[in-house]
mmCIF file with all atom_site columns, C-alpha atoms in Angstrom:
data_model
loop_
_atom_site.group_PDB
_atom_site.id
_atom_site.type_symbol
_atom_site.label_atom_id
_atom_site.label_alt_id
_atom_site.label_comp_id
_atom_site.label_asym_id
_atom_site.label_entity_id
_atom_site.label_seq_id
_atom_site.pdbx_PDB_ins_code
_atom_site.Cartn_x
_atom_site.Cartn_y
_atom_site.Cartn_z
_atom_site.occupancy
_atom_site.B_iso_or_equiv
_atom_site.pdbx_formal_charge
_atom_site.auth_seq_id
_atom_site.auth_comp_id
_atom_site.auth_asym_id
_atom_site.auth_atom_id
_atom_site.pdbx_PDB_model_num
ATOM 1   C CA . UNK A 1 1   ? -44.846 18.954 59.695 1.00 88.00 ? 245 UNK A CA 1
ATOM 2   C CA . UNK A 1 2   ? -47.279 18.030 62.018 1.00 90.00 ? 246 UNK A CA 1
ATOM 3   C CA . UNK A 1 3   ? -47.625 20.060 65.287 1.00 91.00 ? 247 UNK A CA 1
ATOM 4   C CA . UNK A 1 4   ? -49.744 18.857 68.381 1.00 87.00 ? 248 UNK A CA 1
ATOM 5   C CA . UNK A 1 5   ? -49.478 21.681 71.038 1.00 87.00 ? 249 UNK A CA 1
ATOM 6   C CA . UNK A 1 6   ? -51.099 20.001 74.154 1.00 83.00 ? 250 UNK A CA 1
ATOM 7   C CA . UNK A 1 7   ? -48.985 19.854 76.926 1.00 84.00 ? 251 UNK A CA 1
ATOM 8   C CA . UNK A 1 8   ? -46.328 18.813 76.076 1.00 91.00 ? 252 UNK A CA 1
ATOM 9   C CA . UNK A 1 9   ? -46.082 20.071 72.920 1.00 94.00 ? 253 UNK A CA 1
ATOM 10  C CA . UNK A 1 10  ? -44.840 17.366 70.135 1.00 96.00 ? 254 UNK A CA 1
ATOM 11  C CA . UNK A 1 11  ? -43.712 18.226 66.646 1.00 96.00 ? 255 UNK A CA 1
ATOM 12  C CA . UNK A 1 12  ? -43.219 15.422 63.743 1.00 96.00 ? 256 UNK A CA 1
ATOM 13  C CA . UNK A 1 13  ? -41.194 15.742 60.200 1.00 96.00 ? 257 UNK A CA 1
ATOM 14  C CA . UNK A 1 14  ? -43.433 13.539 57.939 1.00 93.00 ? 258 UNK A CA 1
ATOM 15  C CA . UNK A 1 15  ? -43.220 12.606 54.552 1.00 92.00 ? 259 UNK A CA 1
ATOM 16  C CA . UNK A 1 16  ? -46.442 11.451 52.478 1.00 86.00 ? 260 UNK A CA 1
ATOM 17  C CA . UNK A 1 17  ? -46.189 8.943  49.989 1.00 77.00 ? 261 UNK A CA 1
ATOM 18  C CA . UNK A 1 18  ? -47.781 8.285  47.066 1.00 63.00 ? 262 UNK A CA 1
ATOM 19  C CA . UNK A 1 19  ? -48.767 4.656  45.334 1.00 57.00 ? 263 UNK A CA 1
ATOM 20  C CA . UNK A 1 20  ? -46.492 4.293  42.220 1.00 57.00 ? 264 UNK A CA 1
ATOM 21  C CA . UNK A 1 21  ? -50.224 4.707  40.188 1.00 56.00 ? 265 UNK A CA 1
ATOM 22  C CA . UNK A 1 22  ? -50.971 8.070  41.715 1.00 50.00 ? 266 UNK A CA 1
ATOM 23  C CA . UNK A 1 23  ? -46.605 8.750  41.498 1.00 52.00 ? 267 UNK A CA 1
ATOM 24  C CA . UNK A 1 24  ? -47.568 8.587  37.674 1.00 53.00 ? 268 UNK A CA 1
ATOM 25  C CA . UNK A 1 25  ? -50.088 10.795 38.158 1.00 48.00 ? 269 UNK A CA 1
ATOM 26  C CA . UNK A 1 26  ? -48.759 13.821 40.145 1.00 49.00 ? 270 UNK A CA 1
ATOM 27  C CA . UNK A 1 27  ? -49.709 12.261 44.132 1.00 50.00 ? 271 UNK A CA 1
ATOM 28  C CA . UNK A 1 28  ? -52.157 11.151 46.176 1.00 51.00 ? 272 UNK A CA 1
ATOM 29  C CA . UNK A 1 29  ? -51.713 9.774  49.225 1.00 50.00 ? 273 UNK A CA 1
ATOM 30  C CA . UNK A 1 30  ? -52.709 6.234  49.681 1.00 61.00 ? 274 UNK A CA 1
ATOM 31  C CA . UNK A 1 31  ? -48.688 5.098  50.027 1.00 84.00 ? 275 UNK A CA 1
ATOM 32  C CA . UNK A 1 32  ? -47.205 5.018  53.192 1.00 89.00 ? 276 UNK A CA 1
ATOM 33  C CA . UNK A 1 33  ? -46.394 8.176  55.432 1.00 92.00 ? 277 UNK A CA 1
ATOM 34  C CA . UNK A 1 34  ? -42.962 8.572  57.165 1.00 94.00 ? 278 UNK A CA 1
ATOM 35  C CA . UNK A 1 35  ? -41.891 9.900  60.359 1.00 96.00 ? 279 UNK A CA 1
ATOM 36  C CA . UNK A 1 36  ? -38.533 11.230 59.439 1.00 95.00 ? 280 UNK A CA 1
ATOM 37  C CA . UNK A 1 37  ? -38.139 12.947 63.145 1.00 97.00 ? 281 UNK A CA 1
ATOM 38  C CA . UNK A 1 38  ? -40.137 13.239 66.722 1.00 97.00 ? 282 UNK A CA 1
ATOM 39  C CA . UNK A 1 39  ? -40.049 16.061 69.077 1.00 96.00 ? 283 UNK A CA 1
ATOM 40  C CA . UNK A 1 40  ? -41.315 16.484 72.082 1.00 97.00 ? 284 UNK A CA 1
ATOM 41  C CA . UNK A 1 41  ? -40.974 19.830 73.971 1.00 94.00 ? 285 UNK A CA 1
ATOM 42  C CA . UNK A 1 42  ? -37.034 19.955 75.407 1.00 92.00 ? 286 UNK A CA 1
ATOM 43  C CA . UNK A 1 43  ? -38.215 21.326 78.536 1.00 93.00 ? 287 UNK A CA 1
ATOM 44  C CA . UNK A 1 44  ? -40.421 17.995 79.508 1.00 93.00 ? 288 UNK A CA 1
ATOM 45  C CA . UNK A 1 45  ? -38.071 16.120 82.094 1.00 93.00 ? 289 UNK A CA 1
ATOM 46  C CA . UNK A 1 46  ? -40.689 13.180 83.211 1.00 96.00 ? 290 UNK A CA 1
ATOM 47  C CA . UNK A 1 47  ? -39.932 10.103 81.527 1.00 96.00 ? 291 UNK A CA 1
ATOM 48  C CA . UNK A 1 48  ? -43.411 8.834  81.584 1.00 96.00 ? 292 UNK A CA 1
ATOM 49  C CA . UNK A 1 49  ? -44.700 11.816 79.818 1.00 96.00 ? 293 UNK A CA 1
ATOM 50  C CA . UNK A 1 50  ? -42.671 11.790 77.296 1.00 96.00 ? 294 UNK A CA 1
ATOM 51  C CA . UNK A 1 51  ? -43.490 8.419  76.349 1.00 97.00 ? 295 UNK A CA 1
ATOM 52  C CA . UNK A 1 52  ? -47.602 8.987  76.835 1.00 96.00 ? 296 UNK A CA 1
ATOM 53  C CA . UNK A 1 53  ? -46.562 12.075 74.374 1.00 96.00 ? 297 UNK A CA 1
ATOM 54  C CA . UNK A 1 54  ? -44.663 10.566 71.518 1.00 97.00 ? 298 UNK A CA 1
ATOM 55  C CA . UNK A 1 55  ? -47.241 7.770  71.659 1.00 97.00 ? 299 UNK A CA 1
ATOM 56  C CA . UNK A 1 56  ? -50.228 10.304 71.249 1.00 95.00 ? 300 UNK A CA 1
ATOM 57  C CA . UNK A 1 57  ? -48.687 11.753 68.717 1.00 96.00 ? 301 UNK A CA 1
ATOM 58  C CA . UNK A 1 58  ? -47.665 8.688  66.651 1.00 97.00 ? 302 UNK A CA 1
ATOM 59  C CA . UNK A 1 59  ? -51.138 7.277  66.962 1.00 96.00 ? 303 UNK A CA 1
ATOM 60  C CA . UNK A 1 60  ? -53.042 10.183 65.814 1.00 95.00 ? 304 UNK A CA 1
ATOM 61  C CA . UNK A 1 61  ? -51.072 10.303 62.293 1.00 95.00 ? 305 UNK A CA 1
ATOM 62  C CA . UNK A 1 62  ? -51.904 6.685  62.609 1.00 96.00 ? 306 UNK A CA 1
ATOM 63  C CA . UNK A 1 63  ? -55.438 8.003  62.712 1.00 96.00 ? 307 UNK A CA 1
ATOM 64  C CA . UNK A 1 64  ? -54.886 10.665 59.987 1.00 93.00 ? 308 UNK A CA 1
ATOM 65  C CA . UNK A 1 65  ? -52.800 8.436  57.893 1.00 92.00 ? 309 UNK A CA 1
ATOM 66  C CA . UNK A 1 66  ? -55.607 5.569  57.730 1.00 91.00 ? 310 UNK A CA 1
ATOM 67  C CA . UNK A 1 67  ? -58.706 7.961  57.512 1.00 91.00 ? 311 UNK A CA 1
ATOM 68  C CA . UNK A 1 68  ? -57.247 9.105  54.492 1.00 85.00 ? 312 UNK A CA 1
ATOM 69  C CA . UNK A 1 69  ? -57.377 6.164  52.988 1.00 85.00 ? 313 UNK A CA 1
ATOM 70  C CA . UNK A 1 70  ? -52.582 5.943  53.470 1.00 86.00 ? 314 UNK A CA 1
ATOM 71  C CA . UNK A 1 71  ? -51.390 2.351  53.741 1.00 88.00 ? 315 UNK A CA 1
ATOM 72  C CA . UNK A 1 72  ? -49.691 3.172  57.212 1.00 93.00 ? 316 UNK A CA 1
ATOM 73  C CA . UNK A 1 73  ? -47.154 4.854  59.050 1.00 95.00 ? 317 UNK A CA 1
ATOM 74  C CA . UNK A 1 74  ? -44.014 4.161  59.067 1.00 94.00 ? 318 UNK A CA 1
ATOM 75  C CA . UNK A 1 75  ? -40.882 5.434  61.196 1.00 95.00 ? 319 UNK A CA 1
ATOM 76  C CA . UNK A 1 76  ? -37.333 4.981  60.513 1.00 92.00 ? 320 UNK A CA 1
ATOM 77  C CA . UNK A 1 77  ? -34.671 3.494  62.052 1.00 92.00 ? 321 UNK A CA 1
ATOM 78  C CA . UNK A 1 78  ? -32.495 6.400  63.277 1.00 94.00 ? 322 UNK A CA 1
ATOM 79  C CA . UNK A 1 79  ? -35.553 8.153  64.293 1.00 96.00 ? 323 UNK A CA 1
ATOM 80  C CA . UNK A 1 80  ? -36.913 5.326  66.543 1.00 95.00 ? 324 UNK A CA 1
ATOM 81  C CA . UNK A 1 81  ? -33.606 5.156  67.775 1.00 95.00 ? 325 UNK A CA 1
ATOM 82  C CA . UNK A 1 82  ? -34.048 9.063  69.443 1.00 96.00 ? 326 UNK A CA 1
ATOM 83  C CA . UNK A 1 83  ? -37.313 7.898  71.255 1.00 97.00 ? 327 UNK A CA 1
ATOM 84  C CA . UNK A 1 84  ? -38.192 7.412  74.482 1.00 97.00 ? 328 UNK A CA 1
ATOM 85  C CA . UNK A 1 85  ? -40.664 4.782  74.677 1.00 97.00 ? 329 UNK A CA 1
ATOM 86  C CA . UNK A 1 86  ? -40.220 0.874  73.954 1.00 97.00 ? 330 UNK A CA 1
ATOM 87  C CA . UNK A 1 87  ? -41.187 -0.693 70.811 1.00 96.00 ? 331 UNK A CA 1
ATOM 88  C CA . UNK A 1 88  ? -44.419 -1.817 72.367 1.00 97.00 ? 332 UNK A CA 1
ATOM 89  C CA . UNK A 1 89  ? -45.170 1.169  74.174 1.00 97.00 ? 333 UNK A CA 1
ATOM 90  C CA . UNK A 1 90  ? -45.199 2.890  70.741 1.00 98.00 ? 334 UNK A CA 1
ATOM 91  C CA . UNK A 1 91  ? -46.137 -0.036 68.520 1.00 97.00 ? 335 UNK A CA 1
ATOM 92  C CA . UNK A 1 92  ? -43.474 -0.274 66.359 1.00 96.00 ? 336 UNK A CA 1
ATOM 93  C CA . UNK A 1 93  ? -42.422 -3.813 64.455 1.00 94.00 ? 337 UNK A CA 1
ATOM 94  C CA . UNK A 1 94  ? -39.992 -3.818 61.969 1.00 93.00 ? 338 UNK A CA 1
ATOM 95  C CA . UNK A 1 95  ? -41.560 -3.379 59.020 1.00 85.00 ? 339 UNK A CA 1
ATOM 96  C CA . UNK A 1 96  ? -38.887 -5.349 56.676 1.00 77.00 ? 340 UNK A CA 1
ATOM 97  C CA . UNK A 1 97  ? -37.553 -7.927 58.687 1.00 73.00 ? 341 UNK A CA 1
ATOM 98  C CA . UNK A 1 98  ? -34.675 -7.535 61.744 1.00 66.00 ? 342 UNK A CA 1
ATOM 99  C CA . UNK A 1 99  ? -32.648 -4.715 61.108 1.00 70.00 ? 343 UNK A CA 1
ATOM 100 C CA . UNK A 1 100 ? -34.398 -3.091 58.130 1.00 79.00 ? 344 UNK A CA 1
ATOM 101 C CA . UNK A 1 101 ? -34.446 1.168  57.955 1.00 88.00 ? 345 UNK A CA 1
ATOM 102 C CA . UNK A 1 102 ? -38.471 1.030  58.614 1.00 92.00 ? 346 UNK A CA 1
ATOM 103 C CA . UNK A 1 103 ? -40.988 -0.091 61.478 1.00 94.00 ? 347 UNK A CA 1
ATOM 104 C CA . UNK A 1 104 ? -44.363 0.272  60.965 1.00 94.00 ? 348 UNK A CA 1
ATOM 105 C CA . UNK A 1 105 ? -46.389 1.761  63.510 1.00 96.00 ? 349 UNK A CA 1
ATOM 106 C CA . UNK A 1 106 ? -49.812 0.286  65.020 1.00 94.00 ? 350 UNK A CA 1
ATOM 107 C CA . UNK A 1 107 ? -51.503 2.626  67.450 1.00 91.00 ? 351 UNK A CA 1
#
């Protein structure tokens, strides 16, 4: 879970993967990492912040993920599906081709 509690206050379910090398070898995490839910605080009612906050918080884990040496971030289909912002706004492309379960974030 990672929590960013600037206003307003986001929350993401990620899970970190692991290259099928380190799998072997009990983790690591240079695979990808997945966003398997987005919050952002229920009380924020602006559309436009809700957006600037889901994008903040998807581009820092792109941050985290990369500085640790991950192969990306990732965010699934039914997830993206509960966001506010556009594809671009958030930079999401589908990750394997139209209509696959991923889209691979670039913030």
């Amino acid at each position: 879970v990672y929590a960013c509690l600037t206003s307003p206050a986001t929350m993401t379910l990620l899970e970190r993967g692991c290259n099928e090398e380190e799998g072997k070898n009990g983790g690591g995490l240079s695979g990808w990492w997945s966003v398997l839910g987005l919050t952002v605080n229920p009380t924020e009612r602006v559309a436009g912040t809700i957006v600037a906050a889901e994008a903040a918080a998807l581009s820092e884990l792109c941050r985290i993920v990369l500085a640790g040496g991950g192969e990306g971030l990732r965010v699934e289909t039914s997830v993206k599906a509960t966001l506010a912002g556009s594809d671009g706004a958030l930079g999401l492309t589908p990750l394997d081709g139209e209509g696959g379960a991923w889209h691979r974030c670039d913030l």
